[in-house]
């Protein structure tokens, strides 16, 4: 049980007959797929692919769980996660003290998911979509309020969800998926 | 300089394949600049000097995607460079980051648990297949064979879907971390892999009929861009390009890492050294990768529930971490990962990516950052092939040679 | 397996260096070994190693040590065809003074595979290789190459975790 | 026009036929027709700046099929009107980007793809990276590293909407410039190192 080298021989170009045969073979394969096509194209705005659970999409903050440890900002490889300090009123004592929370810069975020993985309280989580675009750069620096809301997901309203399954015969196949969830 | 390598004009190879005879350089050669905006994917420029339509001199002008990986690797701590180095070859992400992780592990003196090793190999081989298919797609574009582009791109999605299921990202997985991996597979995963393998095996047969055995393709590739065995050793060309010239050099064979020495597979080698041989090596490698995947998923099914991250990390897990590991099969990182220190020392991490050997020389002075990370990627080593393989060929052969070398500029320029 | 190969490779390299009378010092890494020689004898040492079977340069690694005031340039070499030592990495290197343009002989004549890597060391560290056929920047544009970006005194700063927030922190 | 703003007319023959009839009968202005036609023939140029090209290639592969938006990557900059900056632009590449952009005929549009093309992404403090919006004017930004092919499709759809909403192409035909932007000159001469 170990890798071993294996010298193989290359099929060489043969006579004219082989050439004709090769061309015919290619045409027959083409014809085969013409008669039995394997279509799995996503008709994008009318359909959108429902991404599986655990997909590393946009990152959202659950402020209630955040303990202000700043681990997410420290581990962020592209310095997209920043900490801001805001005054928070303590419900028990009524005193106001400064607390720090993460905000995110989607101009830089690389969706590596380190911040989600490092968060000791699971205050950060991924939402399984990724197809959000912007016309202005400034919209992409999310303040604390935006960071707690999922981004406006226009696609979902436009189309119907589909998911892709791996099929033995057809490779990927497209099947309708139920909304939400 | 060794005698067999001629700098200008064509070389007569040892195998007696058809090549254009060497000719004297005429005085009235002129230069053609190819790239960086050109029909293929490569974001590089090749400056060729032509005499008539025969290339007499080629000068690869690379560096269009130089993103200063080595410098940034010196200031980003130990774990942040993993996503960073991944950007060199994002469609081959696990293969390109694993050697760095292994070098760091070596310095730290930890070793990943067995299951993590198998999971790494699983993703590595999925990546290798996807990367080869991507190479075929681009090769198809180079040759004007758009069916191949569509087919390979479509079939690559199968493997990308598998990788996404495992890691949560299509390409940039950032999957291995020092001490283990970030996620475990779910129960249906092995069957998904097996289905994909069965599909791909059938599909490769169609590839052969449509592309590889196609007389048009063969006549464009056969005897084109021949690199002899001696030249491979002399120029330091690696990966499928070396194995297409009869050099059985593969890191999985020469210096086995992870669990490759426990798996049964072949390293395909072809002797011819032309563009067709290099293409065939990749096809055979896809087959072998699928053999590896079968063995790996069998093992993973038998050894469910084993740890996927090293004790030194998992022993510090709190209740939330343990719950996530159990329910979502996700090994969380610890805050100490951001500020970890690695004992002083030097290590070389190496691995076989889809394009060949990648080497990380990692030097630590015991601090928060690596002192020096030197990266030599396979494309960086293959870039020199353009200079010595192109002369002697016609300009029309350039896309075929370029495509067959499977050169990826972001990887080369670092 | 890999360790066996390394010890064989080390033995072979030591014999080769001793046979031509080059004095060397050994620096060991976790899974490789480096032989540090004098700049004047570097070319001889390289030739001896090449004849001993180490035919391919895998990396020309330069490291800047401002504290010791030196730049270390190591050629990491391996053999791609010799089964006994295939894949084992050994290095042959020199310490250069850390001046503006330190110079050393080019080993392109010995190992052709070092050609592009020497150009890299030239642009990133300013080391001049005498006898290199075409010594010019490989990756960088010329104005940047003059700054020697990989030397330690070229500082790239990381942002800290509070820096660069475009809106008021309170709110 | 406004009533159908939210819709995308991909492959919708009825809408296209109705629209063509309206134009022929003179119900629609020529500028609107130009907007409509331009938005469904956004041909990106084959300039690959970095590794987002893998996802860009996937967008025009069979699964995501970018051609359904009337968009087809083309070789020559002279026959294209869209540039997709696929990732990092280095100092060396910036010159090529600018030259390619200047070669494209107006009205032309630009999409910046990936974190590197927005604020440097992982390479925000790299010494060799420039922000593409300093080199050419950008219409749509796609976050992600790399963005999913759907995001690229999304960007093309949004750009089509933007063209129709702001009459970018029609205005250009009428007045000779884009209503939303001044002719942009790069902040620095990105090719100075090359010209010497």
JSON list of N, CA, C and O in Angstrom, two decimals, chain D residues 8 20 28 60 76-77 84 134 138 140 148-149 155 161 165 173 181 184:
[
{"chain": "D", "resi": 8, "resn": "UNK", "atom": "N", "xyz": [-36.64, 41.34, -15.15]},
{"chain": "D", "resi": 8, "resn": "UNK", "atom": "CA", "xyz": [-35.50, 41.06, -16.01]},
{"chain": "D", "resi": 8, "resn": "UNK", "atom": "C", "xyz": [-36.04, 40.35, -17.23]},
{"chain": "D", "resi": 8, "resn": "UNK", "atom": "O", "xyz": [-36.83, 39.43, -17.11]},
{"chain": "D", "resi": 20, "resn": "UNK", "atom": "N", "xyz": [-39.87, 45.91, -29.26]},
{"chain": "D", "resi": 20, "resn": "UNK", "atom": "CA", "xyz": [-39.44, 46.21, -30.62]},
{"chain": "D", "resi": 20, "resn": "UNK", "atom": "C", "xyz": [-40.56, 46.88, -31.39]},
{"chain": "D", "resi": 20, "resn": "UNK", "atom": "O", "xyz": [-40.34, 47.84, -32.14]},
{"chain": "D", "resi": 28, "resn": "UNK", "atom": "N", "xyz": [-41.54, 54.62, -28.29]},
{"chain": "D", "resi": 28, "resn": "UNK", "atom": "CA", "xyz": [-40.37, 54.76, -27.41]},
{"chain": "D", "resi": 28, "resn": "UNK", "atom": "C", "xyz": [-39.35, 55.66, -28.08]},
{"chain": "D", "resi": 28, "resn": "UNK", "atom": "O", "xyz": [-39.23, 55.67, -29.31]},
{"chain": "D", "resi": 60, "resn": "UNK", "atom": "N", "xyz": [-19.46, 31.84, -16.81]},
{"chain": "D", "resi": 60, "resn": "UNK", "atom": "CA", "xyz": [-19.79, 31.64, -18.21]},
{"chain": "D", "resi": 60, "resn": "UNK", "atom": "C", "xyz": [-19.71, 30.17, -18.60]},
{"chain": "D", "resi": 60, "resn": "UNK", "atom": "O", "xyz": [-19.71, 29.84, -19.77]},
{"chain": "D", "resi": 76, "resn": "UNK", "atom": "N", "xyz": [-11.23, 40.89, -28.10]},
{"chain": "D", "resi": 76, "resn": "UNK", "atom": "CA", "xyz": [-10.67, 42.19, -28.43]},
{"chain": "D", "resi": 76, "resn": "UNK", "atom": "C", "xyz": [-11.37, 43.29, -27.64]},
{"chain": "D", "resi": 76, "resn": "UNK", "atom": "O", "xyz": [-12.60, 43.34, -27.60]},
{"chain": "D", "resi": 77, "resn": "UNK", "atom": "N", "xyz": [-10.62, 44.18, -27.02]},
{"chain": "D", "resi": 77, "resn": "UNK", "atom": "CA", "xyz": [-11.26, 45.27, -26.28]},
{"chain": "D", "resi": 77, "resn": "UNK", "atom": "C", "xyz": [-12.08, 46.19, -27.17]},
{"chain": "D", "resi": 77, "resn": "UNK", "atom": "O", "xyz": [-13.02, 46.82, -26.71]},
{"chain": "D", "resi": 84, "resn": "UNK", "atom": "N", "xyz": [-14.69, 43.55, -16.47]},
{"chain": "D", "resi": 84, "resn": "UNK", "atom": "CA", "xyz": [-14.88, 43.00, -15.12]},
{"chain": "D", "resi": 84, "resn": "UNK", "atom": "C", "xyz": [-13.50, 42.87, -14.52]},
{"chain": "D", "resi": 84, "resn": "UNK", "atom": "O", "xyz": [-12.66, 42.08, -14.99]},
{"chain": "D", "resi": 134, "resn": "UNK", "atom": "N", "xyz": [-9.29, 53.56, -8.46]},
{"chain": "D", "resi": 134, "resn": "UNK", "atom": "CA", "xyz": [-8.39, 54.68, -8.69]},
{"chain": "D", "resi": 134, "resn": "UNK", "atom": "C", "xyz": [-7.92, 54.71, -10.14]},
{"chain": "D", "resi": 134, "resn": "UNK", "atom": "O", "xyz": [-7.36, 55.69, -10.61]},
{"chain": "D", "resi": 138, "resn": "UNK", "atom": "N", "xyz": [-15.87, 52.63, -11.67]},
{"chain": "D", "resi": 138, "resn": "UNK", "atom": "CA", "xyz": [-16.56, 51.36, -11.47]},
{"chain": "D", "resi": 138, "resn": "UNK", "atom": "C", "xyz": [-18.05, 51.60, -11.29]},
{"chain": "D", "resi": 138, "resn": "UNK", "atom": "O", "xyz": [-18.45, 52.55, -10.63]},
{"chain": "D", "resi": 140, "resn": "UNK", "atom": "N", "xyz": [-20.43, 48.74, -10.58]},
{"chain": "D", "resi": 140, "resn": "UNK", "atom": "CA", "xyz": [-21.00, 47.80, -9.61]},
{"chain": "D", "resi": 140, "resn": "UNK", "atom": "C", "xyz": [-19.85, 47.12, -8.87]},
{"chain": "D", "resi": 140, "resn": "UNK", "atom": "O", "xyz": [-18.84, 46.76, -9.47]},
{"chain": "D", "resi": 148, "resn": "UNK", "atom": "N", "xyz": [-19.35, 34.29, -5.48]},
{"chain": "D", "resi": 148, "resn": "UNK", "atom": "CA", "xyz": [-19.97, 33.16, -6.18]},
{"chain": "D", "resi": 148, "resn": "UNK", "atom": "C", "xyz": [-20.35, 33.58, -7.59]},
{"chain": "D", "resi": 148, "resn": "UNK", "atom": "O", "xyz": [-20.59, 34.76, -7.84]},
{"chain": "D", "resi": 149, "resn": "UNK", "atom": "N", "xyz": [-20.44, 32.62, -8.53]},
{"chain": "D", "resi": 149, "resn": "UNK", "atom": "CA", "xyz": [-20.87, 33.00, -9.88]},
{"chain": "D", "resi": 149, "resn": "UNK", "atom": "C", "xyz": [-22.23, 33.68, -9.90]},
{"chain": "D", "resi": 149, "resn": "UNK", "atom": "O", "xyz": [-22.47, 34.55, -10.73]},
{"chain": "D", "resi": 155, "resn": "UNK", "atom": "N", "xyz": [-24.51, 40.93, -10.51]},
{"chain": "D", "resi": 155, "resn": "UNK", "atom": "CA", "xyz": [-23.91, 42.21, -10.87]},
{"chain": "D", "resi": 155, "resn": "UNK", "atom": "C", "xyz": [-24.30, 42.59, -12.29]},
{"chain": "D", "resi": 155, "resn": "UNK", "atom": "O", "xyz": [-24.61, 43.76, -12.56]},
{"chain": "D", "resi": 161, "resn": "UNK", "atom": "N", "xyz": [-30.08, 46.87, -15.00]},
{"chain": "D", "resi": 161, "resn": "UNK", "atom": "CA", "xyz": [-31.12, 47.72, -14.41]},
{"chain": "D", "resi": 161, "resn": "UNK", "atom": "C", "xyz": [-30.64, 49.16, -14.27]},
{"chain": "D", "resi": 161, "resn": "UNK", "atom": "O", "xyz": [-31.38, 50.10, -14.50]},
{"chain": "D", "resi": 165, "resn": "UNK", "atom": "N", "xyz": [-32.33, 52.34, -15.75]},
{"chain": "D", "resi": 165, "resn": "UNK", "atom": "CA", "xyz": [-32.87, 53.30, -14.80]},
{"chain": "D", "resi": 165, "resn": "UNK", "atom": "C", "xyz": [-32.29, 54.68, -15.03]},
{"chain": "D", "resi": 165, "resn": "UNK", "atom": "O", "xyz": [-32.99, 55.68, -15.02]},
{"chain": "D", "resi": 173, "resn": "UNK", "atom": "N", "xyz": [-25.46, 58.37, -26.11]},
{"chain": "D", "resi": 173, "resn": "UNK", "atom": "CA", "xyz": [-25.70, 58.53, -27.54]},
{"chain": "D", "resi": 173, "resn": "UNK", "atom": "C", "xyz": [-26.12, 59.96, -27.84]},
{"chain": "D", "resi": 173, "resn": "UNK", "atom": "O", "xyz": [-25.70, 60.58, -28.81]},
{"chain": "D", "resi": 181, "resn": "UNK", "atom": "N", "xyz": [-21.24, 60.47, -14.51]},
{"chain": "D", "resi": 181, "resn": "UNK", "atom": "CA", "xyz": [-19.83, 60.61, -14.17]},
{"chain": "D", "resi": 181, "resn": "UNK", "atom": "C", "xyz": [-19.08, 61.50, -15.14]},
{"chain": "D", "resi": 181, "resn": "UNK", "atom": "O", "xyz": [-19.43, 61.62, -16.30]},
{"chain": "D", "resi": 184, "resn": "UNK", "atom": "N", "xyz": [-13.18, 60.13, -16.34]},
{"chain": "D", "resi": 184, "resn": "UNK", "atom": "CA", "xyz": [-12.27, 59.90, -15.22]},
{"chain": "D", "resi": 184, "resn": "UNK", "atom": "C", "xyz": [-10.84, 59.74, -15.70]},
{"chain": "D", "resi": 184, "resn": "UNK", "atom": "O", "xyz": [-10.55, 59.01, -16.64]}
]
